[in-house]
Structures are given as structure tokens and as C-alpha cells.
Short mmCIF file of C-alpha atoms and ligand atoms in Angstrom, two decimals:
data_model
loop_
_atom_site.label_atom_id
_atom_site.label_comp_id
_atom_site.label_asym_id
_atom_site.label_seq_id
_atom_site.Cartn_x
_atom_site.Cartn_y
_atom_site.Cartn_z
CA MET A 231 -0.15 -0.13 0.07
CA VAL A 232 1.12 3.30 -1.05
CA ALA A 233 0.37 6.70 1.31
CA ARG A 234 -1.09 8.69 -0.76
CA VAL A 235 -0.07 12.61 -0.16
CA VAL A 236 -1.69 15.81 -0.94
CA PRO A 237 0.27 18.73 -1.89
CA VAL A 238 -0.13 21.67 -0.25
CA ALA A 239 0.01 25.25 -1.67
CA PRO A 240 3.49 26.93 -1.66
CA PHE A 241 3.92 28.44 2.11
CA ASP A 242 7.03 30.24 3.88
CA LEU A 243 7.78 28.90 7.04
CA VAL A 244 10.06 31.62 9.20
CA VAL A 245 11.86 29.19 11.75
CA PHE A 246 13.10 30.96 14.38
CA GLY A 247 16.05 28.90 16.75
CA ALA A 248 17.14 27.72 13.22
CA THR A 249 20.24 26.52 14.29
CA GLY A 250 18.98 24.57 17.20
CA ASP A 251 18.76 21.11 18.53
CA LEU A 252 15.28 20.99 17.58
CA ALA A 253 15.44 22.23 14.00
CA ARG A 254 18.13 20.42 13.37
CA ARG A 255 17.53 16.91 14.68
CA LYS A 256 13.41 17.36 13.51
CA LEU A 257 11.98 20.17 11.95
CA LEU A 258 14.68 20.56 8.80
CA PRO A 259 14.77 16.44 8.27
CA ALA A 260 10.37 16.92 8.52
CA LEU A 261 10.50 19.01 5.50
CA TYR A 262 12.82 17.18 3.63
CA HIS A 263 10.54 14.06 4.60
CA ARG A 264 7.59 15.93 3.21
CA LEU A 265 9.21 17.54 -0.24
CA HIS A 266 10.73 13.85 -0.92
CA ASP A 267 7.06 12.83 -0.46
CA GLY A 268 5.99 15.36 -2.85
CA GLN A 269 3.81 17.30 0.10
CA MET A 270 5.96 19.88 0.19
CA PRO A 271 6.00 21.82 -3.15
CA ILE A 272 9.53 23.19 -3.73
CA GLU A 273 8.14 26.78 -4.49
CA ALA A 274 7.35 27.18 -0.82
CA ARG A 275 10.30 28.97 1.11
CA VAL A 276 12.23 28.45 5.03
CA ILE A 277 13.79 30.45 5.87
CA GLY A 278 15.74 30.61 8.86
CA ALA A 279 16.22 32.95 11.15
CA ALA A 280 18.06 32.80 14.36
CA ARG A 281 21.35 34.74 16.47
CA ALA A 282 24.34 32.87 14.53
CA GLN A 283 25.40 35.05 11.59
CA MET A 284 25.84 33.32 8.23
CA ASP A 285 24.49 33.73 5.36
CA ALA A 286 21.72 31.56 2.88
CA GLU A 287 24.61 28.86 1.59
CA GLY A 288 26.54 28.70 5.89
CA PHE A 289 22.35 27.92 6.49
CA ARG A 290 22.64 25.29 3.65
CA ARG A 291 25.59 23.91 4.20
CA LEU A 292 24.05 23.37 8.22
CA ALA A 293 21.12 21.73 7.15
CA ALA A 294 22.75 19.47 4.98
CA GLU A 295 24.27 18.50 7.67
CA ALA A 296 21.54 18.08 9.62
CA LEU A 297 20.15 15.90 6.93
CA ASP A 298 22.85 13.62 6.91
CA GLU A 299 22.90 13.20 10.45
CA PHE A 300 19.50 12.57 10.71
CA VAL A 301 17.35 11.19 7.66
CA ALA A 302 17.66 7.26 7.16
CA PRO A 303 20.56 7.18 4.66
CA ALA A 304 18.17 5.04 2.82
CA ASP A 305 15.33 7.86 2.75
CA LEU A 306 18.13 10.69 1.61
CA ASP A 307 18.07 10.80 -1.70
CA PRO A 308 20.61 12.91 -3.45
CA ASP A 309 17.98 14.65 -5.76
CA SER A 310 15.42 15.69 -2.83
CA ARG A 311 17.89 16.43 -0.98
CA ARG A 312 19.79 19.45 -3.59
CA ARG A 313 15.77 20.28 -4.11
CA PHE A 314 14.56 20.83 -0.27
CA LEU A 315 18.22 23.19 -0.07
CA ALA A 316 17.23 24.40 -2.57
CA THR A 317 14.25 25.82 -1.18
CA LEU A 318 16.23 27.36 2.46
CA ASP A 319 16.98 30.71 3.33
CA TYR A 320 18.66 32.57 6.10
CA VAL A 321 18.29 35.76 8.39
CA PRO A 322 20.61 36.56 11.12
CA LEU A 323 18.81 37.93 13.53
CA ASP A 324 18.56 38.50 17.55
CA VAL A 325 14.65 38.59 18.43
CA THR A 326 15.62 41.27 20.88
CA LYS A 327 17.01 43.63 18.68
CA ASP A 328 14.45 45.86 16.91
CA ASP A 329 17.21 46.69 14.18
CA ASP A 330 17.88 43.08 13.03
CA TRP A 331 13.36 42.75 12.00
CA GLN A 332 13.75 44.59 8.67
CA ALA A 333 15.54 42.07 7.29
CA LEU A 334 13.45 39.79 7.90
CA ALA A 335 10.25 41.53 6.98
CA ASP A 336 12.63 41.91 3.54
CA THR A 337 13.24 38.25 2.76
CA LEU A 338 10.05 38.26 3.18
CA GLY A 339 7.99 40.99 1.24
CA ALA A 340 4.68 41.55 2.26
CA PRO A 341 1.93 37.98 3.09
CA ASP A 342 0.24 37.35 -0.01
CA PRO A 343 -3.70 36.11 0.92
CA GLU A 344 -3.01 32.71 -1.91
CA ARG A 345 0.26 31.95 0.16
CA PRO A 346 0.30 30.19 4.06
CA ARG A 347 2.61 31.79 6.06
CA ALA A 348 3.81 30.34 9.04
CA PHE A 349 6.07 31.64 12.16
CA TYR A 350 7.83 28.44 13.69
CA LEU A 351 9.31 30.11 17.55
CA SER A 352 11.52 27.07 18.18
CA VAL A 353 13.19 29.02 20.86
CA ALA A 354 13.08 29.53 24.94
CA PRO A 355 9.92 30.37 25.73
CA ARG A 356 10.78 33.53 26.60
CA PHE A 357 10.98 34.93 23.82
CA PHE A 358 7.19 33.80 22.45
CA GLY A 359 5.31 37.28 23.58
CA VAL A 360 8.44 39.82 22.05
CA ILE A 361 8.49 37.48 18.60
CA ALA A 362 4.86 37.46 18.09
CA GLU A 363 4.86 41.18 19.36
CA ARG A 364 7.66 42.04 16.45
CA ILE A 365 5.79 40.28 13.50
CA ALA A 366 2.63 41.64 14.41
CA ALA A 367 4.13 45.31 14.62
CA ALA A 368 5.81 45.06 11.35
CA GLY A 369 2.79 43.73 9.87
CA LEU A 370 4.92 40.31 8.54
CA ALA A 371 1.86 37.87 9.50
CA GLY A 372 -0.63 39.30 7.54
CA ALA A 373 -4.29 38.62 8.22
CA HIS A 374 -3.87 35.03 7.91
CA GLY A 375 -0.55 34.15 9.13
CA ARG A 376 -0.25 31.77 11.98
CA ILE A 377 2.41 31.24 14.96
CA VAL A 378 3.91 28.02 16.06
CA VAL A 379 4.89 27.13 19.80
CA GLU A 380 6.67 24.11 21.30
CA LYS A 381 7.24 23.06 24.45
CA PRO A 382 7.21 24.10 28.04
CA PHE A 383 3.91 25.68 27.86
CA GLY A 384 4.30 27.16 30.72
CA HIS A 385 6.06 26.46 34.55
CA ASP A 386 2.63 26.40 36.24
CA LEU A 387 -0.97 27.91 35.43
CA PRO A 388 0.00 31.67 36.22
CA SER A 389 2.79 31.85 33.77
CA ALA A 390 1.06 28.98 31.47
CA ARG A 391 -1.63 32.29 31.45
CA ALA A 392 1.14 34.73 30.55
CA LEU A 393 2.25 33.30 27.84
CA ASN A 394 -1.54 32.52 26.12
CA GLN A 395 -2.03 36.56 27.23
CA SER A 396 1.27 37.69 25.43
CA LEU A 397 0.49 35.49 22.59
CA ALA A 398 -3.27 36.45 22.51
CA ARG A 399 -2.17 40.48 22.14
CA HIS A 400 -1.12 39.53 18.41
CA PHE A 401 -2.79 36.34 17.51
CA ASP A 402 -6.36 34.70 17.88
CA GLU A 403 -5.98 31.38 19.33
CA GLY A 404 -7.62 30.11 15.45
CA ARG A 405 -3.86 31.27 14.61
CA ILE A 406 -1.89 29.65 17.68
CA TYR A 407 -0.60 26.30 17.67
CA ARG A 408 0.62 24.74 20.30
CA ILE A 409 2.53 21.89 19.78
CA ASP A 410 2.24 18.40 21.52
CA HIS A 411 4.28 16.64 19.37
CA TYR A 412 2.73 13.06 20.91
CA LEU A 413 -0.53 14.08 19.25
CA GLY A 414 1.68 13.70 15.82
CA LYS A 415 1.84 10.78 16.37
CA GLU A 416 0.70 8.19 13.77
CA THR A 417 -1.09 5.88 16.38
CA VAL A 418 -2.42 8.31 18.85
CA GLN A 419 -4.20 9.56 15.56
CA ASN A 420 -5.06 5.67 15.25
CA LEU A 421 -6.43 5.74 18.61
CA MET A 422 -9.46 8.23 17.19
CA ALA A 423 -9.83 6.07 14.06
CA LEU A 424 -9.89 2.96 16.37
CA ARG A 425 -12.68 4.20 18.95
CA PHE A 426 -14.94 6.08 15.85
CA ALA A 427 -14.02 5.15 13.08
CA ASN A 428 -15.04 1.04 14.42
CA ALA A 429 -18.56 -0.36 16.04
CA LEU A 430 -16.92 -2.16 17.93
CA PHE A 431 -15.13 -0.56 20.57
CA GLU A 432 -16.84 1.89 21.66
CA PRO A 433 -19.47 0.17 23.05
CA LEU A 434 -17.63 -1.48 25.92
CA TRP A 435 -14.97 2.33 26.37
CA ASN A 436 -16.74 2.91 29.65
CA ALA A 437 -16.81 2.14 32.81
CA HIS A 438 -19.60 -0.82 32.58
CA HIS A 439 -16.70 -3.37 31.02
CA VAL A 440 -13.32 -1.45 31.38
CA ASP A 441 -11.41 -2.08 34.71
CA HIS A 442 -9.02 0.68 34.71
CA VAL A 443 -6.35 2.69 31.83
CA GLN A 444 -2.57 2.36 31.68
CA ILE A 445 -0.78 5.13 29.88
CA THR A 446 3.29 4.91 29.95
CA VAL A 447 5.97 6.56 28.98
CA ALA A 448 9.22 5.02 29.54
CA GLU A 449 12.62 6.13 28.38
CA THR A 450 15.98 4.49 29.10
CA VAL A 451 18.59 7.57 29.14
CA GLY A 452 18.94 9.85 31.49
CA VAL A 453 18.91 14.29 31.83
CA GLY A 454 21.87 14.15 29.69
CA GLY A 455 23.03 16.90 28.73
CA ARG A 456 19.47 18.82 29.66
CA GLY A 457 20.44 18.32 33.40
CA PRO A 458 20.29 21.89 34.12
CA TYR A 459 16.92 22.89 32.39
CA TYR A 460 15.71 19.55 33.75
CA ASP A 461 16.48 20.21 37.18
CA GLY A 462 13.97 22.77 38.05
CA VAL A 463 10.95 21.40 35.95
CA GLY A 464 10.77 17.88 36.73
CA ALA A 465 9.26 14.87 35.09
CA MET A 466 5.41 16.19 36.05
CA ARG A 467 5.73 19.21 34.47
CA ASP A 468 8.10 17.65 31.75
CA MET A 469 6.11 14.95 30.68
CA VAL A 470 2.60 14.88 32.57
CA GLN A 471 0.97 17.70 32.80
CA ASN A 472 1.09 17.60 28.44
CA HIS A 473 2.06 14.86 26.65
CA LEU A 474 0.48 12.14 29.49
CA LEU A 475 -2.67 14.09 30.26
CA GLN A 476 -3.17 14.71 26.45
CA LEU A 477 -3.18 10.63 26.05
CA LEU A 478 -5.80 10.51 29.00
CA CYS A 479 -8.33 13.14 27.10
CA LEU A 480 -8.03 10.94 23.68
CA THR A 481 -8.74 7.59 25.81
CA ALA A 482 -11.65 8.90 27.72
CA MET A 483 -13.09 11.80 25.77
CA GLU A 484 -16.70 11.56 24.38
CA PRO A 485 -16.86 11.38 20.40
CA PRO A 486 -17.09 15.02 19.43
CA ALA A 487 -19.66 15.51 16.75
CA ARG A 488 -17.71 15.93 14.38
CA LEU A 489 -13.18 16.63 13.10
CA ARG A 490 -13.42 19.83 13.37
CA PRO A 491 -10.49 21.37 15.99
CA ASP A 492 -12.55 23.17 18.54
CA ASP A 493 -14.94 19.58 18.54
CA VAL A 494 -12.43 17.76 19.34
CA ARG A 495 -10.60 19.70 21.23
CA ASP A 496 -13.42 20.84 23.42
CA GLU A 497 -13.60 16.93 24.65
CA LYS A 498 -10.95 17.01 25.63
CA LEU A 499 -10.91 20.39 27.41
CA LYS A 500 -14.70 18.88 29.15
CA VAL A 501 -11.88 15.26 30.08
CA LEU A 502 -9.45 17.60 32.14
CA ARG A 503 -12.25 19.75 33.55
CA ALA A 504 -13.45 16.22 35.01
CA LEU A 505 -10.37 15.20 36.66
CA ALA A 506 -10.85 14.63 40.35
CA PRO A 507 -8.23 16.25 42.44
CA VAL A 508 -5.66 13.66 43.70
CA ASP A 509 -4.43 12.93 47.22
CA ALA A 510 -0.34 13.93 46.53
CA ALA A 511 0.62 11.57 49.18
CA ARG A 512 -2.40 8.43 48.59
CA ASP A 513 -2.25 8.90 44.89
CA VAL A 514 1.17 9.68 43.79
CA VAL A 515 4.80 8.14 43.37
CA ARG A 516 7.95 10.36 43.02
CA GLY A 517 10.81 8.44 41.89
CA GLN A 518 14.71 9.83 41.04
CA TYR A 519 17.00 7.37 39.67
CA GLY A 520 20.34 6.44 41.30
CA ALA A 521 23.93 5.06 40.47
CA GLY A 522 24.09 1.61 38.96
CA PRO A 523 27.15 -0.23 37.18
CA GLY A 524 28.47 3.23 34.66
CA VAL A 525 25.92 5.21 34.98
CA ALA A 526 25.75 8.05 37.36
CA SER A 527 22.98 9.06 39.92
CA TYR A 528 20.45 11.32 39.13
CA ALA A 529 21.47 13.94 41.35
CA ASP A 530 25.38 13.26 39.78
CA ASP A 531 23.82 14.47 36.49
CA VAL A 532 22.69 17.91 37.49
CA GLY A 533 25.45 17.92 39.64
CA ASP A 534 23.18 18.72 42.88
CA ALA A 535 23.34 16.47 45.73
CA ASP A 536 20.48 18.04 47.32
CA THR A 537 17.85 17.49 44.61
CA ARG A 538 14.27 17.28 45.28
CA THR A 539 13.26 16.97 41.42
CA GLU A 540 11.77 13.74 40.70
CA SER A 541 12.91 11.40 37.33
CA PHE A 542 9.70 9.34 37.66
CA VAL A 543 6.40 10.43 38.26
CA ALA A 544 3.41 7.09 38.69
CA LEU A 545 -0.21 8.13 40.05
CA ARG A 546 -3.60 7.44 40.29
CA ALA A 547 -6.60 10.06 38.32
CA HIS A 548 -10.03 9.84 37.97
CA VAL A 549 -12.21 10.88 35.73
CA GLU A 550 -15.11 11.77 37.00
CA ASN A 551 -17.96 11.32 35.27
CA TRP A 552 -20.77 9.15 33.63
CA ARG A 553 -18.46 6.73 31.23
CA TRP A 554 -15.57 6.85 33.54
CA SER A 555 -17.43 6.36 37.02
CA GLY A 556 -14.88 4.71 39.90
CA VAL A 557 -12.45 3.17 36.87
CA PRO A 558 -8.56 4.58 37.18
CA PHE A 559 -6.25 6.14 34.97
CA TYR A 560 -2.59 4.83 35.85
CA LEU A 561 -0.36 7.20 34.22
CA ARG A 562 3.53 6.34 34.73
CA THR A 563 6.57 7.74 32.91
CA GLY A 564 10.25 8.00 33.86
CA LYS A 565 13.86 8.48 33.33
CA ARG A 566 16.08 5.53 33.08
CA LEU A 567 14.04 2.33 32.62
CA ARG A 568 13.90 -1.11 31.81
CA ALA A 569 13.56 -0.31 27.82
CA ARG A 570 12.14 3.13 26.03
CA MET A 571 7.85 2.58 25.68
CA SER A 572 5.00 4.18 25.01
CA GLU A 573 1.32 2.72 25.53
CA ILE A 574 -2.33 3.37 26.50
CA ALA A 575 -3.50 0.14 27.56
CA VAL A 576 -7.10 -0.21 28.28
CA ALA A 577 -7.76 -3.27 30.15
CA PHE A 578 -10.74 -4.82 29.94
CA LYS A 579 -13.28 -6.50 33.08
CA ASP A 580 -12.91 -10.18 33.54
CA PRO A 581 -15.91 -12.11 31.44
CA PRO A 582 -18.67 -12.52 33.95
CA HIS A 583 -18.62 -16.11 33.99
CA SER A 584 -16.60 -18.94 33.59
CA ILE A 585 -18.08 -21.62 31.87
CA PHE A 586 -14.67 -23.19 31.64
CA ALA A 587 -13.30 -23.69 35.29
CA GLY A 588 -12.36 -27.39 34.64
CA ALA A 589 -10.03 -26.57 31.83
CA GLY A 590 -6.56 -25.70 31.80
CA GLY A 591 -5.29 -22.59 30.66
CA ARG A 592 -7.34 -19.42 32.42
CA ALA A 593 -9.42 -16.86 30.74
CA GLY A 594 -7.83 -13.88 30.80
CA ALA A 595 -8.96 -10.07 30.71
CA ASN A 596 -8.66 -8.60 27.46
CA VAL A 597 -6.61 -6.04 27.00
CA LEU A 598 -5.87 -2.99 24.21
CA ALA A 599 -2.16 -2.15 24.00
CA ILE A 600 -1.78 0.90 21.70
CA ARG A 601 1.69 1.48 21.29
CA LEU A 602 3.07 4.85 21.29
CA GLN A 603 6.76 3.64 20.54
CA PRO A 604 8.88 1.48 19.62
CA ASP A 605 6.92 -0.02 16.51
CA GLU A 606 3.72 1.84 16.64
CA GLY A 607 0.80 -0.45 16.64
CA ILE A 608 -2.18 -2.11 18.19
CA THR A 609 -2.35 -5.33 20.27
CA LEU A 610 -5.55 -6.83 21.60
CA SER A 611 -5.03 -9.18 24.35
CA MET A 612 -7.51 -12.26 23.91
CA THR A 613 -7.87 -16.17 25.08
CA VAL A 614 -8.26 -18.37 23.06
CA LYS A 615 -8.64 -22.17 23.18
CA ASP A 616 -5.15 -24.03 22.55
CA PRO A 617 -5.01 -26.31 19.24
CA GLY A 618 -5.23 -29.51 18.80
CA PRO A 619 -6.83 -32.42 20.56
CA GLY A 620 -5.93 -32.75 23.63
CA GLY A 621 -9.17 -31.21 25.31
CA MET A 622 -10.66 -27.44 25.85
CA ARG A 623 -7.49 -25.61 27.28
CA LEU A 624 -7.30 -21.88 26.92
CA THR A 625 -4.36 -19.85 26.22
CA PRO A 626 -3.50 -16.29 25.54
CA ALA A 627 -3.11 -14.89 21.78
CA GLU A 628 -2.54 -11.64 20.64
CA LEU A 629 -3.81 -10.05 17.58
CA ASP A 630 -1.46 -8.23 16.24
CA MET A 631 -1.58 -4.99 14.12
CA THR A 632 1.94 -3.16 13.43
CA PHE A 633 1.60 -0.73 11.20
CA ALA A 634 4.68 -0.35 9.25
CA GLU A 635 4.10 -4.20 8.56
CA GLN A 636 0.49 -4.61 8.58
CA LEU A 637 0.12 -1.19 6.01
CA GLY A 638 3.14 -0.67 4.04
CA GLY A 639 3.84 -4.34 3.09
CA GLY A 640 6.81 -3.44 5.82
CA GLY A 641 8.04 -0.94 3.19
CA LEU A 642 6.61 2.22 4.56
CA ARG A 643 8.29 4.78 6.37
CA MET A 644 6.70 5.93 10.04
CA PRO A 645 7.06 10.07 9.56
CA ASP A 646 7.55 11.38 12.50
CA ALA A 647 5.04 13.47 14.09
CA TYR A 648 6.99 17.02 12.80
CA GLU A 649 6.18 15.57 9.65
CA ARG A 650 2.40 15.23 10.25
CA LEU A 651 2.22 18.71 12.40
CA VAL A 652 4.58 21.23 10.79
CA MET A 653 2.04 20.54 7.77
CA ASP A 654 -1.13 20.58 9.31
CA VAL A 655 0.27 24.28 10.42
CA ILE A 656 0.23 24.90 6.39
CA ARG A 657 -3.34 23.70 5.88
CA GLY A 658 -4.33 25.29 8.92
CA ASP A 659 -5.55 22.10 10.88
CA GLN A 660 -5.56 22.50 14.59
CA THR A 661 -6.94 19.62 15.73
CA LEU A 662 -4.22 18.03 16.57
CA PHE A 663 -2.56 21.04 18.98
CA MET A 664 -3.36 21.92 22.30
CA ARG A 665 -5.62 25.06 22.20
CA GLY A 666 -5.17 27.94 25.64
CA ASP A 667 -7.41 26.59 27.61
CA GLU A 668 -6.42 22.99 27.52
CA VAL A 669 -3.16 24.04 28.53
CA GLU A 670 -4.19 26.05 31.26
CA ALA A 671 -6.90 23.46 32.71
CA ALA A 672 -4.10 21.16 32.63
CA TRP A 673 -2.01 23.32 34.82
CA ARG A 674 -5.21 23.57 37.11
CA TRP A 675 -4.49 19.57 38.08
CA VAL A 676 -1.05 19.22 38.29
CA ASP A 677 -0.02 22.60 40.29
CA PRO A 678 -1.51 21.19 43.72
CA ILE A 679 0.48 17.92 43.71
CA ILE A 680 3.38 19.89 42.72
CA ALA A 681 2.24 22.47 45.51
CA ALA A 682 1.65 19.69 47.60
CA TRP A 683 5.50 18.08 46.82
CA GLU A 684 7.36 21.41 47.59
CA GLU A 685 5.24 21.38 51.15
CA ARG A 686 6.80 17.80 52.13
CA GLY A 687 10.53 19.12 50.57
CA GLU A 688 10.73 15.03 50.62
CA ARG A 689 13.30 13.87 48.54
CA PRO A 690 11.62 11.16 46.09
CA ALA A 691 12.41 7.64 46.21
CA LEU A 692 15.11 6.28 44.89
CA TYR A 693 15.47 3.49 41.60
CA ASP A 694 17.60 1.64 40.16
CA PRO A 695 18.33 2.63 36.92
CA GLY A 696 17.17 -0.28 34.80
CA SER A 697 14.26 -1.14 36.97
CA SER A 698 11.09 -0.32 36.52
CA GLY A 699 10.49 2.70 38.84
CA PRO A 700 10.68 2.74 42.88
CA GLU A 701 8.69 0.40 44.46
CA ASP A 702 5.97 2.34 45.69
CA ALA A 703 5.02 2.80 42.06
CA LEU A 704 4.05 -1.30 42.47
CA MET A 705 2.28 -0.91 45.54
CA LEU A 706 0.18 2.24 44.28
CA MET A 707 -1.34 -0.56 41.78
CA HIS A 708 -0.86 -3.36 44.16
CA ARG A 709 -2.74 -1.91 46.88
CA ASP A 710 -5.59 -2.54 43.70
CA GLY A 711 -5.39 -5.54 43.30
CA ARG A 712 -3.80 -4.45 39.81
CA ARG A 713 -0.35 -4.93 38.14
CA TRP A 714 1.90 -2.92 36.12
CA ARG A 715 2.36 -4.12 32.67
CA GLU A 716 5.38 -5.13 31.80
CA ILE A 717 8.25 -1.79 30.71
CA SER A 718 9.96 -3.69 27.65
CA ALA A 719 10.49 -2.95 23.77
P1 LIG B 214 18.73 25.46 21.36
O1 LIG B 214 19.24 25.87 22.36
O2 LIG B 214 19.44 24.51 20.56
O3 LIG B 214 18.52 26.63 20.11
C1 LIG B 214 18.55 27.90 19.89
C2 LIG B 214 18.17 28.29 19.44
O4 LIG B 214 17.25 29.47 19.54
C3 LIG B 214 19.47 28.33 18.60
O5 LIG B 214 19.19 28.65 17.31
C4 LIG B 214 19.40 29.85 18.93
O6 LIG B 214 20.48 30.76 18.09
C5 LIG B 214 18.54 30.97 18.78
N1 LIG B 214 18.00 32.28 19.54
C6 LIG B 214 18.82 31.84 21.39
N2 LIG B 214 18.38 33.34 21.43
C7 LIG B 214 18.04 34.01 20.40
C8 LIG B 214 17.96 35.26 20.25
N3 LIG B 214 18.13 36.20 20.94
N4 LIG B 214 17.27 35.38 18.66
C9 LIG B 214 16.97 34.69 18.25
N5 LIG B 214 17.47 33.52 18.09
C10 LIG B 214 17.90 32.83 19.12
O7 LIG B 214 17.21 25.14 21.81
P2 LIG B 214 16.57 23.93 21.34
O8 LIG B 214 16.22 22.44 22.09
O9 LIG B 214 16.11 23.59 19.50
O10 LIG B 214 14.97 24.17 21.40
C11 LIG B 214 13.69 25.42 21.08
C12 LIG B 214 13.11 25.49 21.95
O11 LIG B 214 11.91 23.65 21.47
C13 LIG B 214 13.06 25.48 23.33
O12 LIG B 214 11.19 25.98 23.10
C14 LIG B 214 12.86 24.24 23.43
O13 LIG B 214 12.57 24.00 24.96
C15 LIG B 214 12.02 23.21 22.31
N6 LIG B 214 11.80 21.62 22.21
C16 LIG B 214 12.69 21.20 22.69
C17 LIG B 214 13.15 20.04 21.95
C18 LIG B 214 13.86 19.34 21.61
O14 LIG B 214 13.94 18.19 21.51
N7 LIG B 214 15.43 20.01 21.44
C19 LIG B 214 11.79 19.68 22.42
C20 LIG B 214 10.91 19.58 22.39
C21 LIG B 214 10.80 21.00 22.72
#
């Protein structure tokens, strides 16, 4: 099967921070792929803007190196590479200096209503307000220009509100694209297709049939070079407030009336508002990785023996509404865990009555696991009869739908989330971007948990690198008579 590609209109995309890590690792390779696949037209322009003094040729060299490093050799076509590099331009620009903006205005020219224009703010959030203001003051965005902002979107509710206000002064909400790259993942969208394009699951998707939901985002890496930044943030702010809560929303939301951006986002917002406050002492476990063979501890990684920041969080949440009454949603994320693995697992209740009591094996509960990484795909664990004449014996079996194999005949590359998201910006589709009120609602739920931790001032529980997190996280489930799914690649 060949993926269908609908080309977008020629566009102008300004990337602030175009020499940075995100631009080199993700944005430039994503754009290259879209051009190679025939979606980004060669008449498009990608204008890098950053502090480094260089010309367009210098930026093309930097981009070429980024492609060589971050695009798989099999996907790097010399002709597409050359055509992509030809779309690049560059303007040296310190966003805080008035004088530098004129060169960008000259390069961009007057806005053309026929040509989508977008400004990607791949810079630290403290620059979001000033960039929005300068773009507006210089009239660079015209009536339709869009602004794209990266995470982190705020540090808490007041800072997120202030950021929202600073953007709203110059851009309508319909032109602000807040990135949560988890929403661009193929499987995450497949979750919506699975739920709302099939009649099979939705009747079961509620407290009558679902025992609980587990959402895990596990990493094997430590904080690496992000130590000083991460230590002021922690896993709750870095992962739970955005990615894990977004996954929870898509799992728990009501069917939107249509697939229009605000219909979907209204439903997600209702989930966030229905989240019951959690008791930080009873429902939440914080962890910090210790040292292991050849692996430094979190405290050593961040250079602070007394740090209280968590590199792991596990929690139990409840969505207090008709559909989910009494169904726990267990969320877990951490660094230096056993494997790199992200998944949403919906665990259904046991069959109400077993007629197989005398048979070998046991009728296990069905689990629908939606895997985000590695190997995006969906598996449904079932109980079937053990094949053969050995009588009625039961055995677990998995219906496996690993997308790359099933849908691509093995040959289809799974596009990176950024490819879809950047094209959605150009198409003007906000469905997979967070609305300002969603972000604020998520902070409103998270802030009291962090405040309670700060008040208690305890150190997070230590866990071994390569483990599944602290013992207390296992207990959080055991107390409820449940178990976490194994963290495995
Ligand atoms: P980085 O430090 O590698 O790059 C920052 C870029 O901003 C550089 O191009 C630099 O020249 C530019 N810059 C800094 N000050 C400037 C100024 N005054 N005027 C103009 N340009 C200026 O950062 P990064 O890792 O690429 O991250 C960029 C943004 O994306 C941040 O908001 C970050 O939180 C977010 N983000 C990054 C990643 C990632 O994987 N790197 C992931 C998610 C979100």
C-alpha cells in the first residue's frame, strides 16, 4: 500500500531558532521528508532565523549536515536533498533587537493571502511574547499568518496564562499552534480511528466494561545534557502535564460531533475539567534514579546532591463523569527505566462468569494496547483455545497490528510526528494542537500536586537505573489488586 500524499500550497515558513537542536534533529528532516514525498512544493520557502551570523549558503550547509545525520541513509535521495536545500534561506536575527527585524521583513516581502505563512518559534519560551509582538508590529503575518510554539508552555498556571495572554495580544487563538508532538504520532490518531470509525470498541469503552487504563511513557536515557534545565522542571511538568494528560484525554473523551478542531478540543477540555483532584500523598509516587553500574545517579547528572526533583512519576487519576465513574487511570513516566516504551493500555474486565473452570489455563482479561513506541501499533490480547486435540485448554493470544508491517507491506516508513504537524500548520488544521484553555486546565490539575510536594519537601524515592521505577509505584497498583504492564521494548 502506498501512502497518499496531498500536496500543500506553496508556503513561507520562518523558523526562529533554526540553528538549534530541535530544528536540526526534527524540523529540517521533517520538511525534507515532506518534500521528498511530494507534499511540500519546491516553490515553498523555509527561512531560518537565529542569532548566528551566516548567509543562506551557510545555513544550507548546516541543514545538509543535519539531513546527513538525522535522515536514514535509505531515505536520503540526492535529488530531493538538493531540491530541499534550494528552498532554504536565512536571516541572522537577534529577536530582541529591533534593527534586525527589517532584514526578515525584506526577505519575506508583503503577506500574500494565497500563500500560507507560518512562524515556528523553536526558541526558549521567554522569547515567545517578544517575537509575537515584533511579527505583529512589522505586519509580517498579515491576516492569516500562523504562529507555532513549542513546549514547555508555562511552568505553572500563572505562567501559562501569562504566555497565552502575550500571544493573544497579537494572534487570535485560531492562529496559535501549540505543539505537543505526541499528538502527531500515527498511533495516537489511530486511537481516534479505532474508537470512532469502528463499531466494535465504543460500546465497551466505559465503566461497565473497562477495569482500568494504564498509560506509560518510559525512557532509558537519563537527563543527559538537559540536566540544569530539567532539574528546574521534573517529570510532572515535563511529561505528565502535557503528553500523558493529552493521551488520557484522547482515550477518555466523548465522541466529538465532527472531526473539526474545536469539536475535538472541546471534548478533551471536558476530560481535563472532569479530572478529580488527587491526593499527592496517596495517589502519586515520585522517583529519582540512583546510580548503577557505569551509570551516574540523577543527582550526579544534575550536579546537586540534594536535588528534590523527580525523574519518575506514577499516579492514579479518576475522570469523574458518567462514562468513567470508578475507573482508575494509572499514569507512569520516567527516565532510566528498563526500556524505551510508550503505550496506552485499556484493560477490560474479566468475563462475568467462566464456564471453563475445569479446563486448563485461565480466561485472561482482554487488554487493548496502543503502542506509540517502539513499533507503533495496536495489539489486543485475547483468550483462545489451545489448538489441537488436547481438550478444551485456554491460552492467551495476541491480535497484532504493527502498522509498518500490516499497512506498508514492510516498506512504509512511519512518518515522524513533526512531519504531520508542520503540514497541518500549513493546511491550517488545529485538531492536533493544544488550545490555550486546555493547557491552562492541565496546569490547574497539576499545580496542586506539585505544591503539595514542595510543601512536604521530601526527596523522591530512589530507583535503580534499568528498573521499572520505585517500589512504591508497584505498590500503588498492588493495593488496588492490579499490576503494571511490563516495561519492555
Ligand atoms: P537550542 O538551544 O538548541 O537552540 C535555540 C535556538 O534559538 C538557536 O538557534 C539560537 O540561535 C536561537 N536563539 C537563542 N536566542 C536567540 C535570540 N535572542 N534571537 C534569535 N534566536 C535566538 O534549543 P532547542 O533544543 O532547539 O529548543 C528550541 C525550543 O524547542 C525550546 O523552546 C525547547 O524547549 C523546545 N523543544 C525542544 C526539543 C528538543 O528536542 N530539542 C523538544 C521539545 C521542545
